[in-house]
Tab-separated table of C-alpha atoms in Angstrom:
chain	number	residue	atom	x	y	z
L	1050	UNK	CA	0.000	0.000	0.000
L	1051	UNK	CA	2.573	2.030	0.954
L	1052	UNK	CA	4.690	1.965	-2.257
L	1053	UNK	CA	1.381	2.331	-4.217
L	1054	UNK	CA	0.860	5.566	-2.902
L	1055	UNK	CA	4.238	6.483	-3.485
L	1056	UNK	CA	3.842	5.701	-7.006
L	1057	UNK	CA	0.535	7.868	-6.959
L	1058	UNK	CA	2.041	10.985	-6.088
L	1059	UNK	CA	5.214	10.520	-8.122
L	1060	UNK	CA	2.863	10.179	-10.670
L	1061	UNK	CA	1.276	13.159	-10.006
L	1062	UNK	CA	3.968	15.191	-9.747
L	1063	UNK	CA	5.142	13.683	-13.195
L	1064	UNK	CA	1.956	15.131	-14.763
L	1065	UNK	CA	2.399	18.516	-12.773
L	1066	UNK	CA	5.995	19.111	-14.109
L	1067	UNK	CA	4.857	17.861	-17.717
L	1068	UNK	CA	2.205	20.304	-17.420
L	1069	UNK	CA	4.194	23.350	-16.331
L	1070	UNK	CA	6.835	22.404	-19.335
L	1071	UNK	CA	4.052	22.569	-22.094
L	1072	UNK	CA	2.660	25.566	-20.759
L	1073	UNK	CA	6.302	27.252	-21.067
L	1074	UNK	CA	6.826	26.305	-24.285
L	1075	UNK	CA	3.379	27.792	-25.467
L	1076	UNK	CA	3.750	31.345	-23.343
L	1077	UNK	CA	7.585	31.113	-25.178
L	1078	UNK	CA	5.839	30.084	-29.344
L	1079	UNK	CA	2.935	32.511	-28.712
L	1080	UNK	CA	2.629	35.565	-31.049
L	1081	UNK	CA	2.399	38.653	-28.611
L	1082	UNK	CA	2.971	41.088	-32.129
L	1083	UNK	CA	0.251	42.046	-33.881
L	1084	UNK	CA	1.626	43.105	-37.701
L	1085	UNK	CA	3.745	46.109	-39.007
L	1086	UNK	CA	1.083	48.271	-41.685
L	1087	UNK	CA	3.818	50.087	-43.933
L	1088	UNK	CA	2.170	52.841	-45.707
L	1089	UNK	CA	3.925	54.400	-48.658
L	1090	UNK	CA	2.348	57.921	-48.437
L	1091	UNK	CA	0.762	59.454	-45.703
L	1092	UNK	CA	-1.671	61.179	-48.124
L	1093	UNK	CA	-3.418	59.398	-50.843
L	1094	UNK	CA	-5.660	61.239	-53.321
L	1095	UNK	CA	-8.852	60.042	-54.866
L	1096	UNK	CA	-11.242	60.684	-57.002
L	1097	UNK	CA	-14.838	60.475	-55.606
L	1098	UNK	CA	-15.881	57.778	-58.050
L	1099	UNK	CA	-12.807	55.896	-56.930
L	1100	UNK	CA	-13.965	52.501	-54.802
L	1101	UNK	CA	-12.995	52.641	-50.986
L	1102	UNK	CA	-10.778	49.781	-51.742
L	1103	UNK	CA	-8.296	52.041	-53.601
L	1104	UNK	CA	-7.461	53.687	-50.123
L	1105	UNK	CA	-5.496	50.456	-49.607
L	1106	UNK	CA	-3.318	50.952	-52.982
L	1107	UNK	CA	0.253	51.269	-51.943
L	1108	UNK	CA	-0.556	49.662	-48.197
L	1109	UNK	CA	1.233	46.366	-46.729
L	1110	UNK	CA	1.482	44.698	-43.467
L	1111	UNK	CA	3.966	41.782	-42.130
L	1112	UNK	CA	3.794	40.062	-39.215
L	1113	UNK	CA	6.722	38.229	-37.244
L	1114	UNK	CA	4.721	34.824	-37.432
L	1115	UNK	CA	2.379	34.912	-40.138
L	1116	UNK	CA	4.674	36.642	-42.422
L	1117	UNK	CA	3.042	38.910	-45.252
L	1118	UNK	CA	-0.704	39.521	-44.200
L	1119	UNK	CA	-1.422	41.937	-46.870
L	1120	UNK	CA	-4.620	40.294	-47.471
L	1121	UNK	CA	-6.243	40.846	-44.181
L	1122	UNK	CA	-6.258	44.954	-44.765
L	1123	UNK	CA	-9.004	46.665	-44.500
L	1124	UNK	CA	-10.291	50.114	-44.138
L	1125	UNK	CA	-11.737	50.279	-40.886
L	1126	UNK	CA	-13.491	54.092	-40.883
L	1127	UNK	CA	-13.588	57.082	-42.664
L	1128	UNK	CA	-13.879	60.127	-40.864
L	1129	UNK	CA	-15.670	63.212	-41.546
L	1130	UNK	CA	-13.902	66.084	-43.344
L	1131	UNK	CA	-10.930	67.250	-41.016
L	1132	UNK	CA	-10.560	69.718	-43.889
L	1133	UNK	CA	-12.219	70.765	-47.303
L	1134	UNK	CA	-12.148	67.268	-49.251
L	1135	UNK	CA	-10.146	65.978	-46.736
L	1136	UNK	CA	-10.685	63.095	-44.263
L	1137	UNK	CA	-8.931	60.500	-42.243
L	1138	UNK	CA	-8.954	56.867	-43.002
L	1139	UNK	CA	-8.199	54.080	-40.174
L	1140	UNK	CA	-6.355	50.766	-41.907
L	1141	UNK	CA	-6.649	47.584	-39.739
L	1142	UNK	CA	-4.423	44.224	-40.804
L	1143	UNK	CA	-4.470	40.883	-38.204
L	1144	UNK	CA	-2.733	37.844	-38.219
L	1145	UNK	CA	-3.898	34.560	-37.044
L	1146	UNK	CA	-3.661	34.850	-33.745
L	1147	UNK	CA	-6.167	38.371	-34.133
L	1148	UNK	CA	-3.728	40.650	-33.622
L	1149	UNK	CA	-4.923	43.603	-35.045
L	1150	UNK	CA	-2.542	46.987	-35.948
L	1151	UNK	CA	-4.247	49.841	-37.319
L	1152	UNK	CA	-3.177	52.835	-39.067
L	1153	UNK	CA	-4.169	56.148	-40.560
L	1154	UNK	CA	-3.778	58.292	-43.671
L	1155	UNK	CA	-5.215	61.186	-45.311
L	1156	UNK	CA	-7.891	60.526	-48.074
L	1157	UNK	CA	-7.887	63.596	-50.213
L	1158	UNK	CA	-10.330	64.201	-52.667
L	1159	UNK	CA	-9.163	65.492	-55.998
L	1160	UNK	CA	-12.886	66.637	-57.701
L	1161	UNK	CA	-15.167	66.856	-54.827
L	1162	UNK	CA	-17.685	69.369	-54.226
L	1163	UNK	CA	-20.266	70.389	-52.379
L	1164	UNK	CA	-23.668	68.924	-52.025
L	1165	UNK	CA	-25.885	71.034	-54.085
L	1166	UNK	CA	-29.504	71.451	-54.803
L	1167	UNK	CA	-31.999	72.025	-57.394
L	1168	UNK	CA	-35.383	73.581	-57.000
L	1169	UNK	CA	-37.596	72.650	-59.897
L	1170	UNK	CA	-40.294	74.905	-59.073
L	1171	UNK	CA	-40.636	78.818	-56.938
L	1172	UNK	CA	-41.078	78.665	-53.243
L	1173	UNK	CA	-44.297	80.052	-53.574
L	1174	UNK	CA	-47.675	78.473	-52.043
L	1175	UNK	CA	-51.160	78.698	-51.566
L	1176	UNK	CA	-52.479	79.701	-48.441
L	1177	UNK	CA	-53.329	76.070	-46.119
L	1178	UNK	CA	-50.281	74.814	-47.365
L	1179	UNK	CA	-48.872	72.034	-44.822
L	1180	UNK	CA	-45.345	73.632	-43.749
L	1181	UNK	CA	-43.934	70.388	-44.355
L	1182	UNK	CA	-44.640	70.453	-48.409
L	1183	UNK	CA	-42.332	73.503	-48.469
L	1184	UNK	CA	-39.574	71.089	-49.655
L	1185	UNK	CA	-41.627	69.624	-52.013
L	1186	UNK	CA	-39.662	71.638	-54.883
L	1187	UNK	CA	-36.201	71.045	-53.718
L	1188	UNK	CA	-34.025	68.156	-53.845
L	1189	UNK	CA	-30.182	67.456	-53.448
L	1190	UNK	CA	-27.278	65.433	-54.421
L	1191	UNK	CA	-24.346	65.002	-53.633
L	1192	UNK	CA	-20.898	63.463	-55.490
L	1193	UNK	CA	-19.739	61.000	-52.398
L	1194	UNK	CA	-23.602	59.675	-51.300
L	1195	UNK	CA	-25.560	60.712	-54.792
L	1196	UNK	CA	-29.327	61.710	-54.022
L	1197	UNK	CA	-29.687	62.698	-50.722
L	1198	UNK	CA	-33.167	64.606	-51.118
L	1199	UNK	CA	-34.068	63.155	-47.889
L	1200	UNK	CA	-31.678	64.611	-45.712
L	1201	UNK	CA	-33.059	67.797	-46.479
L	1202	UNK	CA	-33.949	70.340	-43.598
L	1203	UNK	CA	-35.847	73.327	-42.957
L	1204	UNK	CA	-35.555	76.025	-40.295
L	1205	UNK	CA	-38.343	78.632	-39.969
L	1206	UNK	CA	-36.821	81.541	-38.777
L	1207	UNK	CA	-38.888	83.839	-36.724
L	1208	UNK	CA	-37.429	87.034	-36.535
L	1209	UNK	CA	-40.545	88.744	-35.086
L	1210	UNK	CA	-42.292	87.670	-38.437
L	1211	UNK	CA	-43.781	83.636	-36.973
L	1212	UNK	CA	-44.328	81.061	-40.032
L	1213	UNK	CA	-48.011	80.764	-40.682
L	1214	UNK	CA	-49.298	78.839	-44.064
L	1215	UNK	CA	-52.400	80.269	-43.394
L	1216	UNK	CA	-51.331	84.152	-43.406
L	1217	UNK	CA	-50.123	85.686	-46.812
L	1218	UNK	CA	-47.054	86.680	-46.476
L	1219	UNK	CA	-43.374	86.167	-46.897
L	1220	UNK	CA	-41.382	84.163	-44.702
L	1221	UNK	CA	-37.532	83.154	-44.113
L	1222	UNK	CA	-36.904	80.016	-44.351
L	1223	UNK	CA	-33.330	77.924	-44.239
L	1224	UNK	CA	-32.415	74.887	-45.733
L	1225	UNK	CA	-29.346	72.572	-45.521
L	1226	UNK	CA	-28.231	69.089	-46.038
L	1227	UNK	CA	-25.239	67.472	-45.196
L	1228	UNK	CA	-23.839	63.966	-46.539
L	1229	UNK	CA	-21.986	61.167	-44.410
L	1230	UNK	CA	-18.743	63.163	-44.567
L	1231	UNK	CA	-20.397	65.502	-42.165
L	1232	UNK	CA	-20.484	68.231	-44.871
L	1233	UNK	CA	-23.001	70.920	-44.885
L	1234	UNK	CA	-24.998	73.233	-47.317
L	1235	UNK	CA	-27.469	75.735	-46.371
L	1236	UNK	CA	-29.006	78.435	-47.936
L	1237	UNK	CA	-31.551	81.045	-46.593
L	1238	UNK	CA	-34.480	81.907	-49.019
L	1239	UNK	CA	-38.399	83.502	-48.848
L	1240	UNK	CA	-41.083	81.541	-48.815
L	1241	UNK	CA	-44.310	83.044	-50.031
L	1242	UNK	CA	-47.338	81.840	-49.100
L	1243	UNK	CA	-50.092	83.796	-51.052
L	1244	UNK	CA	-54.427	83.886	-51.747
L	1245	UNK	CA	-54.937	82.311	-55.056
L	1246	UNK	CA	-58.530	83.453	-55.120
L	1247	UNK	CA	-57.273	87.019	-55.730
L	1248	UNK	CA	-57.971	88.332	-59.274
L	1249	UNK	CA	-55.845	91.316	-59.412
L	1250	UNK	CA	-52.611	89.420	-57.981
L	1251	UNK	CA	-49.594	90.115	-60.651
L	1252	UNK	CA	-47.342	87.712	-61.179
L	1253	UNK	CA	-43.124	87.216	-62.433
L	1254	UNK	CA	-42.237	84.309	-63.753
L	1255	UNK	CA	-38.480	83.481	-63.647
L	1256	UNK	CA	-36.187	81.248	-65.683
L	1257	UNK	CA	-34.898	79.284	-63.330
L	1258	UNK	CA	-35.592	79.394	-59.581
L	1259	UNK	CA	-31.674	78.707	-57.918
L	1260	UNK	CA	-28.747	78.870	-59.973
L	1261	UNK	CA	-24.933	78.331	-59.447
L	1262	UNK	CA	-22.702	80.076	-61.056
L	1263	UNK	CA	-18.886	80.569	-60.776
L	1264	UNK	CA	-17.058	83.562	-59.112
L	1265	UNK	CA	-16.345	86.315	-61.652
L	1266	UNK	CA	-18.857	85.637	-64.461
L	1267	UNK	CA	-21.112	87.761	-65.436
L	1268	UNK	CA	-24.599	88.672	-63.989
L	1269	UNK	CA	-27.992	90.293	-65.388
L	1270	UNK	CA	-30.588	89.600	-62.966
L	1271	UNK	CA	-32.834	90.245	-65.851
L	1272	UNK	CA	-32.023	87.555	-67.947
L	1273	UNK	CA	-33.953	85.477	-65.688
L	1274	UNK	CA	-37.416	87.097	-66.248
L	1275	UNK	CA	-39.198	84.489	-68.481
L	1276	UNK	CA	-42.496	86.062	-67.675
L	1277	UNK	CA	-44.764	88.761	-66.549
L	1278	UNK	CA	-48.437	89.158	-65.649
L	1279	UNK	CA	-49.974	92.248	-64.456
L	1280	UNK	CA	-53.357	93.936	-65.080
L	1281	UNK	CA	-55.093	91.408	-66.817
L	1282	UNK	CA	-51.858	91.248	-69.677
L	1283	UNK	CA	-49.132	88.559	-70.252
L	1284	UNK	CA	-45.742	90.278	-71.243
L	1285	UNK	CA	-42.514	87.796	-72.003
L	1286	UNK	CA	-39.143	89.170	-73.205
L	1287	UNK	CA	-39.218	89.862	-77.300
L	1288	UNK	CA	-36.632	91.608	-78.902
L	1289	UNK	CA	-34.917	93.790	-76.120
L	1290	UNK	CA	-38.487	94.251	-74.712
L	1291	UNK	CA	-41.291	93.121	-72.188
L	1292	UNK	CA	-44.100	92.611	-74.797
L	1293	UNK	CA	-47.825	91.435	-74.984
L	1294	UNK	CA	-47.532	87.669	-75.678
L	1295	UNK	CA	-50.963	87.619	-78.036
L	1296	UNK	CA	-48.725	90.526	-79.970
L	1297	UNK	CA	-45.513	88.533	-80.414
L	1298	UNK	CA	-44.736	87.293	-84.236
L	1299	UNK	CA	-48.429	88.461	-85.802
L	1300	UNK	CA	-46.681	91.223	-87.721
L	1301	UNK	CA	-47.920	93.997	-86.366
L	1302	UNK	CA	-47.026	97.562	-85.345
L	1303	UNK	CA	-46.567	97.522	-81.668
L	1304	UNK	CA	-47.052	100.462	-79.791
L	1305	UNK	CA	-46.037	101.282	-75.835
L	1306	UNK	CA	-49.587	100.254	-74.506
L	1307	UNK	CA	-48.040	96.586	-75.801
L	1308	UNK	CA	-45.102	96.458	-73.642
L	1309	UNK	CA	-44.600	96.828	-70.183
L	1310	UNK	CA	-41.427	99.057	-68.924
L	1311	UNK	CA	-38.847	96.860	-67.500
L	1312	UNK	CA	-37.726	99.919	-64.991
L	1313	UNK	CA	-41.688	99.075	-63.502
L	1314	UNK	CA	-39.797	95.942	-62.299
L	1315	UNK	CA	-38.218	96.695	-59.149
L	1316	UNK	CA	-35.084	94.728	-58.888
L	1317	UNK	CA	-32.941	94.484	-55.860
L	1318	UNK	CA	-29.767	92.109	-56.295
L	1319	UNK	CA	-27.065	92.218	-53.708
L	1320	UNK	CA	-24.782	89.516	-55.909
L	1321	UNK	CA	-21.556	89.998	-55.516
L	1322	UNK	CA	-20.102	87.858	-58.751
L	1323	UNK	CA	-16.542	88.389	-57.019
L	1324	UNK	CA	-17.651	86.455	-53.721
L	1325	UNK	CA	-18.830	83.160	-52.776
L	1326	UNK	CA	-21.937	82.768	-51.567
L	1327	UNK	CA	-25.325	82.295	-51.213
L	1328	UNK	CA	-27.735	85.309	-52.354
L	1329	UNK	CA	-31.070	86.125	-52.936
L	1330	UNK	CA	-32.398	87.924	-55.850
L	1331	UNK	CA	-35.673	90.157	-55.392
L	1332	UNK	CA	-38.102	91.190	-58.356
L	1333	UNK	CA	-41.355	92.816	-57.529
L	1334	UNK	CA	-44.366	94.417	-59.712
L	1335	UNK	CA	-47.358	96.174	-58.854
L	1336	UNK	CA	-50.633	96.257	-60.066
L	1337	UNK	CA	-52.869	99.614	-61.236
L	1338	UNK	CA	-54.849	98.431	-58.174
L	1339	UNK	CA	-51.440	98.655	-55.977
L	1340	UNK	CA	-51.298	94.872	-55.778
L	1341	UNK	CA	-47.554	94.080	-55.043
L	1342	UNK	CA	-46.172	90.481	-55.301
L	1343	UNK	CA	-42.058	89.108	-54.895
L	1344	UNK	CA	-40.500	86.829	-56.803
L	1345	UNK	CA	-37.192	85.139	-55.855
L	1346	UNK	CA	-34.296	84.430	-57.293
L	1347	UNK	CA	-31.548	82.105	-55.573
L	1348	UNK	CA	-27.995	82.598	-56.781
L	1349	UNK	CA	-25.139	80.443	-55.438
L	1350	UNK	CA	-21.844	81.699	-56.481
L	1351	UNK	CA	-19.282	79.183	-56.306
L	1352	UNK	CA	-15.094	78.794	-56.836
């Protein structure tokens, strides 16, 4: 008995020691490295059609163990702009233990812009109109995230003159949308909200509603009038002149009564074609009656 319990704990401490030695030699052949990411340029520049995977071009990891573990990059996050077309990408590689390295680098865009809208129709709308439909006309896209209509936002501004669809009247009113670079546009315009049971209420028609144009072109606010309707008449630009559409190409002598006076059009236009920005065009008319109505133009001047 007694040498069989001598055997037992020799025995034992055989399988203790054995133990202890594998458990050495596996803390001594484990990786504790994750891999090396060697980046060729800090800076890499893209082209917003370019796929994400093209971040990667130039990009290689090692890794002690596994050796070349190129394969297992990946980019991890994009940031949001840290300047104009810029942002920050985050490059992770692992081996096979899961070591993971990460890295960053500057994504710079070589054609991006702005996100920028179109508005397909005046912001101008019959009294009862839900405040919500005020977007109805607008929409926006954008070069990294393409339509992004539905990230549009409004803020009424009060300004001791409260939002009320049910009130004629016109109203400030600013929109923006951003895209998932965390870049914004905005733009403040008027919103009319008018009675469409009035008779006697003139009207200006424009060509377009919001335009972009770049700094340092040229600028005639009234190039944009594609229409005017006042006192019961229709006048559209003919020859140099505002004249009575039923007149235009029948031939016939055409006296002043048959064309309304573009200096009636009162015109206010604080564009400055030398500075970016947004600005708001102004064009009013008035009625014999003294019926006054706005039209708006927006005019985004851009580098």
């Amino acid at each position: 008995m007694r040498l069989l319990k001598v055997l037992s704990i020799a025995l034992a401490a055989g399988a203790l020691i054995l133990f202890a030695v594998v458990l050495v030699l596996q803390i001594k052949n484990r990786d504790h490295l994750a891999p090396v990411i060697s980046i060729s340029n800090d800076v890499i520049e893209l082209s917003v059609n370019d796929p994400v995977g093209d971040i990667l071009k130039g990009v290689t990891a090692q890794d002690e163990k596994d050796g070349d573990v190129t394969f297992s990059l990946m980019v991890e996050n994009l940031s949001s702009f840290v300047a104009p077309g810029e942002r920050i990408a985050t490059i992770a590689a692992f081996d096979q233990d899961y070591h993971v390295a990460k890295s960053n680098l500057v994504v710079r865009y070589t054609d991006y812009e702005k996100p920028r809208f179109t508005l397909t129709a005046p912001l101008s709308f019959v009294q009862g109109t839900e405040p919500t439909a005020i977007t109805s006309s607008l929409t926006a896209w954008d070069c990294l995230d393409g339509d992004v209509t539905r990230r549009i936002s409004r803020a009424i501004a009060n300004e001791g003159n409260p939002f009320n669809s049910n009130v004629e009247g016109y109203y400030p009113v600013t929109f923006s949308v951003s895209n998932s670079a965390g870049d914004m546009e905005r733009f403040t315009a008027t919103v009319e909200i008018y009675d469409p049971t009035r008779a006697d209420l003139p009207r200006i028609a424009l060509r377009e509603s919001l335009v972009y144009l770049p700094v340092g072109s040229a600028f005639n606010p009234l190039d944009f009038i594609a229409q005017v309707q006042v006192n019961g008449s229709v006048y559209q630009p003919y020859e140099g002149t505002l004249t009575n559409v039923n007149l235009i190409d029948r031939g016939v002598s055409l006296s002043g009564d048959d064309q309304y006076p573009w200096e009636k059009i009162q015109v206010d236009s604080p564009v400055d074609m030398q500075t970016p920005d947004w600005y708001e065009v102004s064009y009013t008319v008035e009625s014999a009656a003294g019926t006054m109505r706005t039209a708006y133009l927006l005019v985004c001047v851009e580098e």
